[in-house]
Amino acid sequence: MVVAKGLIEEFPLAPFVRRLQLHSSLSEADIEALRALPCTIEDRPKHAHLVREGMETRRTAILMTGFAHRYRVTSEGTRQILTIYVQGDPVDLDHLFLPEADDAVQTLQSSSVAFVARQAMRDLMSKHRAIADAIIRSLLVDSSIFREWTLNIGRRDARKRIAHFLCEIATRLEAQGIDPATSQLPLTQDHIADATGLTAVHVNRTLSAMRAEGLIGRKGALVLVPDGTALQQIADFDPRYLHIRAPDPSSAVAG
Amino acid sequence: MVVAKGLIEEFPLAPFVRRLQLHSSLSEADIEALRALPCTIEDRPKHAHLVREGMETRRTAILMTGFAHRYRVTSEGTRQILTIYVQGDPVDLDHLFLPEADDAVQTLQSSSVAFVARQAMRDLMSKHRAIADAIIRSLLVDSSIFREWTLNIGRRDARKRIAHFLCEIATRLEAQGIDPATSQLPLTQDHIADATGLTAVHVNRTLSAMRAEGLIGRKGALVLVPDGTALQQIADFDPRYLHIRAPDPSSAVAG
DNA sequence: CGCTTGCTTGAGGTACATCAATAAGAGTGG
DNA sequence: CCACTCTTATTGATGTACCTCAAGCAAGCG
């Protein structure tokens, strides 16, 4: 049975499907199977933990709206943010295959989260080869992003690091159909510091300088500038590591 | 047909199987299938590229002996080493699922490499669920290691960073049945610098200090100290992120 | 041997951290 | 709608871990 476009828009996991389609092409049958995947949508407040270190989980979480971040903490208590999750991102696919979580995932603002039973997801993967591949590809892209962060923190100065970090988020939001120039990022300067391996004070000074040059938007709430070309140049940003493929018109989920 | 232990020792991909068993348990049938997997073993000299950025590959490489590293380079030409590969590590499983390589992999010393046709590996995965799971788990563990490097570089000082880096390699070598105290690591101080986000000069000074304290072995060729407990304490090293499970006696490949 | 590659050491500079205080929002309850 | 509190942003002064440049040395290797 073919599903009309209008209907597809409605189904709960649509942002997730869109996310998978960023890297993989799915047939109508695959999409239909994802549509039928049982899940529960729950709202979570700001700063809620979706995953905690050492936790064992029976279900896997997918971010439907809002933002979250994954982090680890040193024995001295300093935090390193490891990645930012945006709409449509599965946040803990690791748990489908690894027995215990090695880091924590926390919402950045009140968010809506889809939970899928671990076994249901695995069954789906074994029944639909293309979905299994799409999920593996999703893991690999995440992995590529982690590596880019290592490069970013290890080999770029504060200005470039922050610029690169912002470029990545903007690009990923855009790929998910969200305009980064209008949507405020719920990131404090502390978050940016912990994501880039800097201190909040230094992030503040660097951001001020960048704002003065018009590289990023207004003070207070962080807003990205409409045309990020200048920012990308500073950041040495090459989006290839995100592996976002040209949109495939034949299997579009979003209008 | 059951394979005698003695025979298993012989087969070419044994180090790879041992590596998979670090995280997954495989049945005799699975091991037999891996044993039958067609591959060619080739020797590569020091500094040979196994993967190059942008390259498209029909076959996937597994390190049988020796060492290699994965790296990226900024537009300014600075290098960041992203991970070290040791005996048994598959170095480019990404290519099984992603069309193009986003970083380069280079040997650190003359090494022996097994090449498996991309399609053969994928066929094996679809026929043997446990092997597919083992490979996915392998990807996830790699991913966890990348994240730990981000934490290491982002939130620890030079001394701890280097200590942590060395602890990781020692632990991974040990898990593969190699004694890190006797095997010399073919790492220059340049490599350590690029892996930890430091400069070679600073690595040199930090290593000297650590040697003076007896934390690591002799000058010249880098050798790890037999008992790395002190090093681990300094490094804030908790091996859980490596996800090495207790060895499973029922399916041991190595004696 | 000379040449290359990697290690070592010194002097001086700087990008970032730390500490500390103030200001500005943003939410909350009365 | 104000007063209160808590969080986040801002700014200044000072410190330091690490970088840069530069030179000398040791050792492997053709």
Coordinates of C-alpha atoms (C1' of nucleotides) in Angstrom, one line a residue:
Chain A
M1 CA 0.0 0.0 0.0
V2 CA 1.3 3.4 -1.0
V3 CA 1.2 6.1 1.6
A4 CA 0.2 9.5 0.5
K5 CA 2.6 12.3 1.3
G6 CA 0.2 14.1 3.5
L7 CA -0.1 11.1 5.7
I8 CA 3.6 10.6 6.0
E9 CA 3.9 14.1 7.4
E10 CA 1.8 13.0 10.3
F11 CA 3.5 10.0 11.7
P12 CA 5.4 10.2 14.9
L13 CA 8.9 9.2 13.8
A14 CA 9.0 11.3 10.7
P15 CA 11.9 13.4 11.9
F16 CA 13.9 10.2 12.4
V17 CA 13.1 9.0 9.0
R18 CA 14.2 12.3 7.6
R19 CA 17.4 12.0 9.5
L20 CA 18.1 8.5 8.1
Q21 CA 17.4 9.7 4.6
L22 CA 20.2 12.3 5.0
H23 CA 22.6 9.4 4.5
S24 CA 20.6 6.5 3.0
S25 CA 17.7 5.9 0.6
L26 CA 14.7 4.1 1.9
S27 CA 12.0 2.4 -0.1
E28 CA 8.3 3.0 0.5
A29 CA 8.2 -0.4 2.2
D30 CA 11.0 0.6 4.6
I31 CA 9.3 3.9 5.4
E32 CA 6.0 2.0 5.9
A33 CA 7.8 -0.3 8.4
L34 CA 9.2 2.6 10.3
R35 CA 5.8 4.2 10.3
A36 CA 4.4 1.0 12.0
L37 CA 7.2 0.9 14.5
P38 CA 5.6 1.1 18.0
C39 CA 6.9 3.9 20.0
T40 CA 5.9 6.2 22.8
I41 CA 6.4 9.9 22.7
E42 CA 7.2 11.6 26.0
D43 CA 8.0 15.2 26.9
R44 CA 11.1 15.8 28.9
P45 CA 12.0 19.1 30.7
K46 CA 15.2 21.1 30.3
H47 CA 18.3 19.3 31.7
A48 CA 16.6 15.9 31.9
H49 CA 18.9 12.9 31.5
L50 CA 17.9 10.6 28.6
V51 CA 20.9 8.4 29.3
R52 CA 23.1 8.0 32.3
E53 CA 26.5 6.5 32.6
G54 CA 26.4 2.8 33.4
M55 CA 22.6 2.6 32.8
E56 CA 21.2 -0.4 31.1
T57 CA 18.4 0.3 28.8
R58 CA 15.5 -1.6 27.3
R59 CA 14.5 1.1 25.0
T60 CA 16.3 3.5 22.7
A61 CA 15.6 7.3 22.5
I62 CA 15.1 9.4 19.5
L63 CA 14.9 13.2 19.7
M64 CA 11.7 14.5 18.1
T65 CA 12.0 18.1 19.0
G66 CA 14.5 20.1 21.0
F67 CA 18.2 19.7 21.6
A68 CA 20.4 17.4 23.7
H69 CA 24.0 16.8 24.3
R70 CA 26.2 13.8 25.1
Y71 CA 29.0 14.3 27.6
R72 CA 31.6 12.7 29.8
V73 CA 33.2 13.9 33.0
T74 CA 36.7 13.5 34.2
S75 CA 37.5 12.3 37.7
E76 CA 38.2 15.9 38.5
G77 CA 34.7 16.9 37.6
T78 CA 35.4 18.8 34.4
R79 CA 32.9 18.1 31.6
Q80 CA 33.5 17.5 28.0
I81 CA 30.5 17.7 25.6
L82 CA 31.0 15.1 22.9
T83 CA 28.2 15.9 20.5
I84 CA 25.0 17.9 20.1
Y85 CA 21.8 16.2 19.1
V86 CA 19.2 17.9 17.1
Q87 CA 15.7 17.1 15.9
G88 CA 15.5 13.6 14.5
D89 CA 18.7 12.3 16.0
P90 CA 18.8 8.9 17.7
V91 CA 20.7 9.6 20.8
D92 CA 21.7 6.1 22.1
L93 CA 21.8 3.6 19.4
D94 CA 24.8 2.2 21.1
H95 CA 22.5 0.5 23.6
L96 CA 21.1 -1.7 20.9
F97 CA 24.4 -3.5 20.7
L98 CA 26.5 -2.6 23.8
P99 CA 25.4 -3.7 27.3
E100 CA 26.3 -0.5 29.1
A101 CA 26.3 3.2 28.4
D102 CA 29.6 4.9 28.6
D103 CA 28.4 8.4 28.7
A104 CA 25.4 10.5 29.6
V105 CA 22.9 12.3 27.4
Q106 CA 21.0 15.3 28.7
T107 CA 18.4 17.6 27.1
L108 CA 19.3 21.2 26.5
Q109 CA 15.8 22.5 26.5
S110 CA 12.4 20.9 27.1
S111 CA 12.1 18.3 24.3
S112 CA 9.9 15.6 23.0
V113 CA 11.5 12.2 22.8
A114 CA 10.4 9.0 21.1
F115 CA 11.2 5.8 22.9
V116 CA 11.4 2.5 20.9
A117 CA 11.8 -0.9 22.5
R118 CA 15.3 -2.2 21.9
Q119 CA 14.0 -5.5 20.6
A120 CA 11.5 -3.9 18.3
M121 CA 14.3 -1.9 16.7
R122 CA 16.5 -4.9 16.3
D123 CA 13.7 -6.9 14.8
L124 CA 13.1 -4.1 12.4
M125 CA 16.7 -4.1 11.4
S126 CA 16.8 -7.8 10.7
K127 CA 13.7 -7.7 8.7
H128 CA 14.6 -4.7 6.6
R129 CA 18.1 -4.8 5.3
A130 CA 17.9 -1.2 4.1
I131 CA 16.9 0.1 7.6
A132 CA 19.8 -1.9 9.2
D133 CA 22.2 -0.3 6.7
A134 CA 20.7 3.1 7.3
I135 CA 21.2 2.8 11.0
I136 CA 24.8 1.5 10.6
R137 CA 25.5 4.4 8.3
S138 CA 24.0 6.7 11.0
L139 CA 26.5 5.3 13.5
L140 CA 29.3 5.8 11.1
V141 CA 28.4 9.4 10.4
D142 CA 28.3 10.0 14.2
S143 CA 31.7 8.4 14.4
S144 CA 33.0 10.7 11.7
I145 CA 31.6 13.7 13.6
F146 CA 33.4 12.6 16.8
R147 CA 36.6 12.4 14.9
E148 CA 36.1 15.9 13.5
W149 CA 35.7 17.2 17.0
T150 CA 39.0 15.6 18.0
L151 CA 40.6 17.5 15.1
N152 CA 38.8 20.6 16.0
I153 CA 39.8 20.6 19.6
G154 CA 43.2 19.3 19.0
R155 CA 44.4 21.5 16.2
R156 CA 42.4 24.7 16.0
D157 CA 42.5 27.8 18.1
A158 CA 39.5 29.1 20.1
R159 CA 38.1 31.3 17.3
K160 CA 38.1 28.6 14.7
R161 CA 36.9 26.0 17.2
I162 CA 33.9 27.9 18.1
A163 CA 33.2 28.9 14.5
H164 CA 33.5 25.2 13.4
F165 CA 31.2 24.1 16.2
L166 CA 28.6 26.6 15.1
C167 CA 28.9 25.8 11.5
E168 CA 28.3 22.1 12.2
I169 CA 25.2 22.7 14.1
A170 CA 23.9 25.1 11.5
T171 CA 24.5 22.7 8.7
R172 CA 22.9 19.8 10.5
L173 CA 19.9 21.9 11.4
E174 CA 19.5 23.0 7.8
A175 CA 19.8 19.4 6.6
Q176 CA 16.9 18.5 8.9
G177 CA 14.8 21.4 7.4
I178 CA 15.3 23.8 10.2
D179 CA 16.4 27.4 9.5
P180 CA 19.4 28.0 11.8
A181 CA 19.2 31.7 11.4
T182 CA 15.8 32.0 13.0
S183 CA 15.9 29.2 15.5
Q184 CA 17.7 30.2 18.7
L185 CA 20.2 27.7 20.0
P186 CA 19.6 26.8 23.6
L187 CA 23.3 26.8 24.3
T188 CA 24.9 28.7 27.2
Q189 CA 28.5 29.8 26.9
D190 CA 29.3 27.1 29.4
H191 CA 28.0 24.5 26.9
I192 CA 30.1 26.0 24.1
A193 CA 33.1 26.0 26.4
D194 CA 32.6 22.4 27.3
A195 CA 32.1 21.4 23.7
T196 CA 35.2 23.1 22.5
G197 CA 37.6 22.4 25.3
L198 CA 37.8 26.0 26.4
T199 CA 36.6 28.0 29.4
A200 CA 33.4 30.0 29.5
V201 CA 35.3 33.2 30.1
H202 CA 37.4 32.7 27.0
V203 CA 34.3 31.7 25.0
N204 CA 32.7 34.9 26.1
R205 CA 35.5 37.1 24.9
T206 CA 35.9 35.2 21.6
L207 CA 32.2 35.4 20.9
S208 CA 32.1 39.1 21.7
A209 CA 34.9 39.7 19.2
M210 CA 33.1 37.6 16.6
R211 CA 29.9 39.5 17.1
A212 CA 31.7 42.8 16.7
E213 CA 32.8 41.5 13.3
G214 CA 29.3 40.5 12.4
L215 CA 30.2 36.9 12.1
I216 CA 27.3 35.9 14.4
G217 CA 24.1 37.4 15.5
R218 CA 22.8 39.4 18.5
K219 CA 24.0 39.4 22.0
G220 CA 22.1 37.5 24.7
A221 CA 20.4 34.6 23.0
L222 CA 22.8 33.0 20.5
V223 CA 21.6 33.3 16.9
L224 CA 23.5 32.4 13.9
V225 CA 23.9 34.8 11.1
P226 CA 21.9 34.2 7.9
D227 CA 24.9 33.8 5.6
G228 CA 27.5 31.7 7.3
T229 CA 30.0 31.8 4.5
A230 CA 32.4 34.1 6.4
L231 CA 32.1 31.9 9.4
Q232 CA 32.8 28.8 7.4
Q233 CA 35.9 30.3 6.0
I234 CA 37.3 31.1 9.4
A235 CA 36.3 27.7 10.7
D236 CA 38.0 25.8 7.9
F237 CA 34.7 24.1 7.7
D238 CA 34.2 21.4 5.0
P239 CA 30.9 19.7 5.5
R240 CA 31.9 16.5 3.8
Y241 CA 32.6 14.8 7.1
L242 CA 28.8 15.0 7.8
H243 CA 28.2 12.8 4.8
I244 CA 24.9 14.5 3.9
R245 CA 24.0 13.4 0.5
A246 CA 22.0 15.4 -2.1
P247 CA 18.3 15.1 -1.2
D248 CA 16.6 12.2 -3.0
P249 CA 13.4 13.6 -4.6
S250 CA 11.9 10.2 -5.1
S251 CA 11.6 9.3 -1.4
A252 CA 11.1 12.7 0.2
V253 CA 9.3 12.7 3.5
A254 CA 9.3 16.4 4.2
G255 CA 7.5 18.6 1.7
Chain B
M1 CA 32.7 -29.8 11.2
V2 CA 34.5 -28.8 14.4
V3 CA 37.9 -27.3 14.0
A4 CA 40.7 -28.3 16.4
K5 CA 42.3 -25.5 18.3
G6 CA 45.7 -26.1 16.8
L7 CA 44.3 -25.5 13.3
I8 CA 42.5 -22.3 14.3
E9 CA 45.8 -20.8 15.3
E10 CA 47.0 -21.1 11.8
F11 CA 44.3 -19.4 9.8
P12 CA 45.1 -16.0 8.4
L13 CA 42.4 -13.8 10.0
A14 CA 42.9 -15.2 13.5
P15 CA 44.0 -11.8 15.0
F16 CA 40.8 -10.3 13.6
V17 CA 38.7 -13.0 15.2
R18 CA 40.5 -12.4 18.5
R19 CA 39.7 -8.7 18.1
L20 CA 36.0 -9.4 17.5
Q21 CA 35.9 -11.7 20.5
L22 CA 37.1 -8.9 22.7
H23 CA 33.6 -7.5 22.4
S24 CA 31.4 -10.3 21.2
S25 CA 31.0 -14.0 21.5
L26 CA 31.1 -16.1 18.3
S27 CA 30.0 -19.6 17.8
E28 CA 32.2 -22.3 16.2
A29 CA 30.1 -21.9 13.0
D30 CA 30.8 -18.1 12.9
I31 CA 34.5 -18.7 13.4
E32 CA 34.5 -21.3 10.7
A33 CA 32.8 -18.8 8.4
L34 CA 35.5 -16.2 9.1
R35 CA 38.1 -18.9 8.5
A36 CA 36.7 -19.5 5.1
L37 CA 36.5 -15.8 4.2
P38 CA 38.7 -15.2 1.2
C39 CA 41.4 -12.6 1.8
T40 CA 44.8 -11.7 0.5
I41 CA 47.6 -10.9 2.9
E42 CA 50.0 -8.2 1.7
D43 CA 53.0 -6.6 3.3
R44 CA 53.2 -2.9 3.4
P45 CA 56.3 -0.8 4.3
K46 CA 56.5 1.8 6.9
H47 CA 54.4 5.0 6.2
A48 CA 52.3 3.3 3.5
H49 CA 48.8 4.6 3.1
L50 CA 46.1 1.9 3.5
V51 CA 43.4 4.5 3.0
R52 CA 43.5 8.0 1.5
E53 CA 41.0 10.8 1.8
G54 CA 38.3 10.6 -0.9
M55 CA 39.4 7.2 -2.0
E56 CA 36.7 4.7 -3.0
T57 CA 37.5 1.2 -2.0
R58 CA 36.3 -2.2 -3.1
R59 CA 38.1 -4.0 -0.3
T60 CA 38.5 -3.5 3.4
A61 CA 41.8 -3.7 5.2
I62 CA 42.5 -5.5 8.5
L63 CA 45.8 -5.1 10.3
M64 CA 47.5 -8.4 10.9
T65 CA 50.8 -7.3 12.3
G66 CA 52.3 -3.9 12.9
F67 CA 50.7 -0.6 13.8
A68 CA 48.8 2.1 11.9
H69 CA 47.2 5.4 12.6
R70 CA 44.2 7.3 11.2
Y71 CA 44.5 11.0 10.8
R72 CA 43.0 14.2 9.3
V73 CA 44.7 17.4 8.3
T74 CA 43.5 20.9 8.6
S75 CA 43.6 23.3 5.7
E76 CA 46.7 24.8 7.4
G77 CA 48.5 21.5 7.2
T78 CA 48.5 20.6 10.8
R79 CA 47.8 16.9 11.5
Q80 CA 45.6 15.3 14.1
I81 CA 45.9 11.6 14.7
L82 CA 42.5 10.2 15.4
T83 CA 43.3 6.7 16.6
I84 CA 46.0 4.1 16.6
Y85 CA 45.4 0.7 15.1
V86 CA 47.0 -2.4 16.5
Q87 CA 47.2 -6.1 15.5
G88 CA 43.8 -7.4 14.6
D89 CA 42.1 -4.1 14.1
P90 CA 40.0 -3.5 11.0
V91 CA 41.0 -0.1 9.8
D92 CA 38.3 1.0 7.4
L93 CA 35.0 -0.8 8.0
D94 CA 33.4 2.6 7.2
H95 CA 33.9 1.8 3.6
L96 CA 31.6 -1.1 3.8
F97 CA 28.8 1.3 4.3
L98 CA 29.9 4.8 3.3
P99 CA 30.8 5.7 -0.2
E100 CA 33.8 7.8 0.5
A101 CA 36.6 7.9 3.0
D102 CA 36.9 11.0 5.1
D103 CA 40.3 10.4 6.5
A104 CA 43.6 8.6 5.8
V105 CA 45.1 5.6 7.4
Q106 CA 48.9 5.1 7.3
T107 CA 51.1 2.3 8.7
L108 CA 53.5 3.3 11.5
Q109 CA 55.9 0.5 10.7
S110 CA 56.2 -2.2 8.1
S111 CA 53.0 -4.3 8.5
S112 CA 51.1 -7.2 7.2
V113 CA 47.6 -6.4 6.1
A114 CA 44.7 -8.6 5.1
F115 CA 42.4 -7.3 2.4
V116 CA 38.8 -8.6 2.1
A117 CA 36.5 -7.8 -0.7
R118 CA 33.8 -5.4 0.4
Q119 CA 31.1 -7.6 -1.0
A120 CA 32.4 -10.8 0.6
M121 CA 32.4 -9.1 4.0
R122 CA 28.9 -7.8 3.5
D123 CA 27.6 -11.2 2.4
L124 CA 29.2 -12.8 5.5
M125 CA 27.4 -10.2 7.6
S126 CA 24.1 -10.9 6.2
K127 CA 24.5 -14.7 6.5
H128 CA 25.8 -14.6 10.0
R129 CA 23.9 -12.4 12.4
A130 CA 26.5 -12.8 15.1
I131 CA 29.2 -11.6 12.9
A132 CA 27.2 -8.6 11.8
D133 CA 26.6 -7.8 15.4
A134 CA 30.2 -8.2 16.3
I135 CA 31.2 -5.8 13.5
I136 CA 28.7 -3.3 14.6
R137 CA 29.9 -3.6 18.1
S138 CA 33.4 -3.1 16.8
L139 CA 32.3 0.1 15.2
L140 CA 30.6 1.3 18.4
V141 CA 33.7 0.6 20.5
D142 CA 35.8 2.6 18.0
S143 CA 33.3 5.3 18.4
S144 CA 33.6 5.2 22.1
I145 CA 37.3 5.5 21.8
F146 CA 37.0 8.5 19.6
R147 CA 34.9 10.2 22.2
E148 CA 37.4 9.4 24.9
W149 CA 40.0 11.1 22.8
T150 CA 37.9 14.2 22.6
L151 CA 37.6 14.2 26.4
N152 CA 41.3 13.6 26.7
I153 CA 42.4 16.4 24.4
G154 CA 39.6 18.8 25.5
R155 CA 39.9 18.4 29.3
R156 CA 43.2 17.0 30.4
D157 CA 46.7 18.7 30.6
A158 CA 49.7 17.4 28.7
R159 CA 50.9 15.0 31.3
K160 CA 47.6 13.3 31.7
R161 CA 46.9 13.3 28.0
I162 CA 50.1 11.5 27.2
A163 CA 49.6 9.1 30.1
H164 CA 46.1 8.3 29.0
F165 CA 47.1 7.8 25.4
L166 CA 49.8 5.3 26.5
C167 CA 47.5 3.5 28.9
E168 CA 45.0 3.0 26.1
I169 CA 47.5 1.5 23.8
A170 CA 48.9 -0.7 26.5
T171 CA 45.5 -2.0 27.4
R172 CA 44.5 -2.7 23.9
L173 CA 47.7 -4.5 23.1
E174 CA 47.3 -6.6 26.2
A175 CA 43.8 -7.4 25.2
Q176 CA 45.1 -8.7 21.9
G177 CA 47.6 -10.9 23.8
I178 CA 50.7 -8.7 23.2
D179 CA 52.9 -7.7 26.1
P180 CA 53.1 -3.9 26.0
A181 CA 56.2 -3.9 28.3
T182 CA 58.3 -5.8 25.8
S183 CA 57.0 -4.6 22.5
Q184 CA 58.4 -1.3 21.4
L185 CA 55.9 1.2 20.1
P186 CA 56.9 2.6 16.7
L187 CA 55.7 6.1 17.7
T188 CA 57.8 9.2 17.3
Q189 CA 57.3 12.1 19.6
D190 CA 55.7 13.8 16.6
H191 CA 53.1 11.1 16.5
I192 CA 52.4 11.4 20.2
A193 CA 52.1 15.2 19.7
D194 CA 49.6 14.9 16.9
A195 CA 47.6 12.3 18.8
T196 CA 47.3 14.4 21.9
G197 CA 46.9 17.9 20.3
L198 CA 50.3 19.1 21.6
T199 CA 53.7 20.0 19.9
A200 CA 56.6 17.6 19.7
V201 CA 58.7 19.9 21.8
H202 CA 56.3 19.9 24.6
V203 CA 55.8 16.1 24.4
N204 CA 59.5 15.7 24.6
R205 CA 59.7 17.8 27.8
T206 CA 56.7 16.0 29.4
L207 CA 58.0 12.6 28.5
S208 CA 61.4 13.4 30.0
A209 CA 59.8 14.4 33.2
M210 CA 57.7 11.3 33.3
R211 CA 60.8 9.1 32.6
A212 CA 62.6 10.8 35.4
E213 CA 59.8 9.7 37.7
G214 CA 59.9 6.2 36.4
L215 CA 56.5 6.3 34.9
I216 CA 57.7 5.1 31.6
G217 CA 60.6 3.2 30.3
R218 CA 64.0 4.0 28.8
K219 CA 64.9 6.9 26.6
G220 CA 65.2 6.5 22.9
A221 CA 62.7 3.9 21.8
L222 CA 59.5 4.3 23.8
V223 CA 58.8 1.3 26.0
L224 CA 56.1 1.1 28.5
V225 CA 56.8 0.3 32.1
P226 CA 55.7 -3.2 33.3
D227 CA 53.3 -2.0 35.9
G228 CA 51.3 0.8 34.6
T229 CA 49.3 1.4 37.7
A230 CA 51.0 4.7 38.5
L231 CA 50.5 5.8 35.0
Q232 CA 46.8 4.9 35.1
Q233 CA 46.3 6.9 38.2
I234 CA 47.9 10.0 36.7
A235 CA 45.9 9.5 33.5
D236 CA 42.6 9.2 35.2
F237 CA 42.4 6.0 33.0
D238 CA 39.2 3.9 33.3
P239 CA 39.3 1.2 30.7
R240 CA 35.5 0.7 30.6
Y241 CA 35.2 2.9 27.5
L242 CA 37.2 0.2 25.7
H243 CA 34.4 -2.3 26.4
I244 CA 36.7 -5.2 26.7
R245 CA 34.8 -8.1 28.2
A246 CA 36.1 -10.8 30.3
P247 CA 37.7 -13.5 28.1
D248 CA 35.2 -16.2 27.1
P249 CA 37.0 -19.5 27.7
S250 CA 34.5 -21.5 25.6
S251 CA 35.4 -19.8 22.3
A252 CA 39.0 -18.9 22.7
V253 CA 41.0 -18.6 19.6
A254 CA 44.4 -17.9 21.1
G255 CA 45.8 -20.5 23.4
Chain C
dC1 C1' 81.1 8.3 6.4
dG2 C1' 77.6 12.1 5.2
dC3 C1' 72.6 12.6 5.4
dT4 C1' 68.4 12.2 7.2
dT5 C1' 65.3 11.5 10.9
dG6 C1' 64.2 12.0 15.5
dC7 C1' 65.5 13.7 20.2
dT8 C1' 66.9 17.3 23.3
dT9 C1' 67.5 21.8 25.3
dG10 C1' 67.1 27.0 25.8
dA11 C1' 65.0 31.5 25.5
dG12 C1' 61.1 34.1 24.8
dG13 C1' 56.2 34.8 23.5
dT14 C1' 51.2 34.2 23.7
dA15 C1' 46.8 32.1 23.9
dC16 C1' 44.5 30.6 27.0
dA17 C1' 43.2 29.7 32.2
dT18 C1' 42.1 31.3 36.8
dC19 C1' 40.2 34.2 40.2
dA20 C1' 37.0 37.6 41.2
dA21 C1' 33.5 41.0 40.9
dT22 C1' 29.6 43.1 38.6
dA23 C1' 25.7 43.3 35.6
dA24 C1' 22.0 41.6 33.2
dG25 C1' 18.2 38.4 32.3
dA26 C1' 14.8 34.9 33.3
dG27 C1' 12.1 32.5 36.1
dT28 C1' 9.1 32.3 40.4
dG29 C1' 6.2 33.3 44.1
dG30 C1' 3.7 36.7 46.5
Chain D
dC1 C1' 3.7 43.6 38.7
dC2 C1' 7.3 43.8 41.8
dA3 C1' 11.0 41.6 44.8
dC4 C1' 13.7 37.8 45.1
dT5 C1' 16.7 34.3 43.5
dC6 C1' 19.3 31.8 40.2
dT7 C1' 21.5 31.5 36.2
dT8 C1' 24.1 33.4 32.6
dA9 C1' 26.9 37.0 30.6
dT10 C1' 30.5 40.4 31.0
dT11 C1' 34.8 42.6 32.2
dG12 C1' 39.4 43.2 34.5
dA13 C1' 43.8 41.6 36.4
dT14 C1' 47.0 38.2 36.8
dG15 C1' 49.1 33.7 36.0
dT16 C1' 50.8 29.8 33.4
dA17 C1' 50.9 25.9 30.3
dC18 C1' 51.9 25.4 26.2
dC19 C1' 53.8 27.2 21.6
dT20 C1' 57.4 29.1 18.5
dC21 C1' 61.9 29.6 16.9
dA22 C1' 66.3 27.9 16.9
dA23 C1' 70.3 25.3 17.6
dG24 C1' 72.8 21.2 18.8
dC25 C1' 73.1 16.2 19.2
dA26 C1' 72.5 11.2 18.6
dA27 C1' 71.7 7.4 15.8
dG28 C1' 70.3 4.8 12.1
dC29 C1' 71.3 4.0 7.2
dG30 C1' 72.6 4.0 2.5

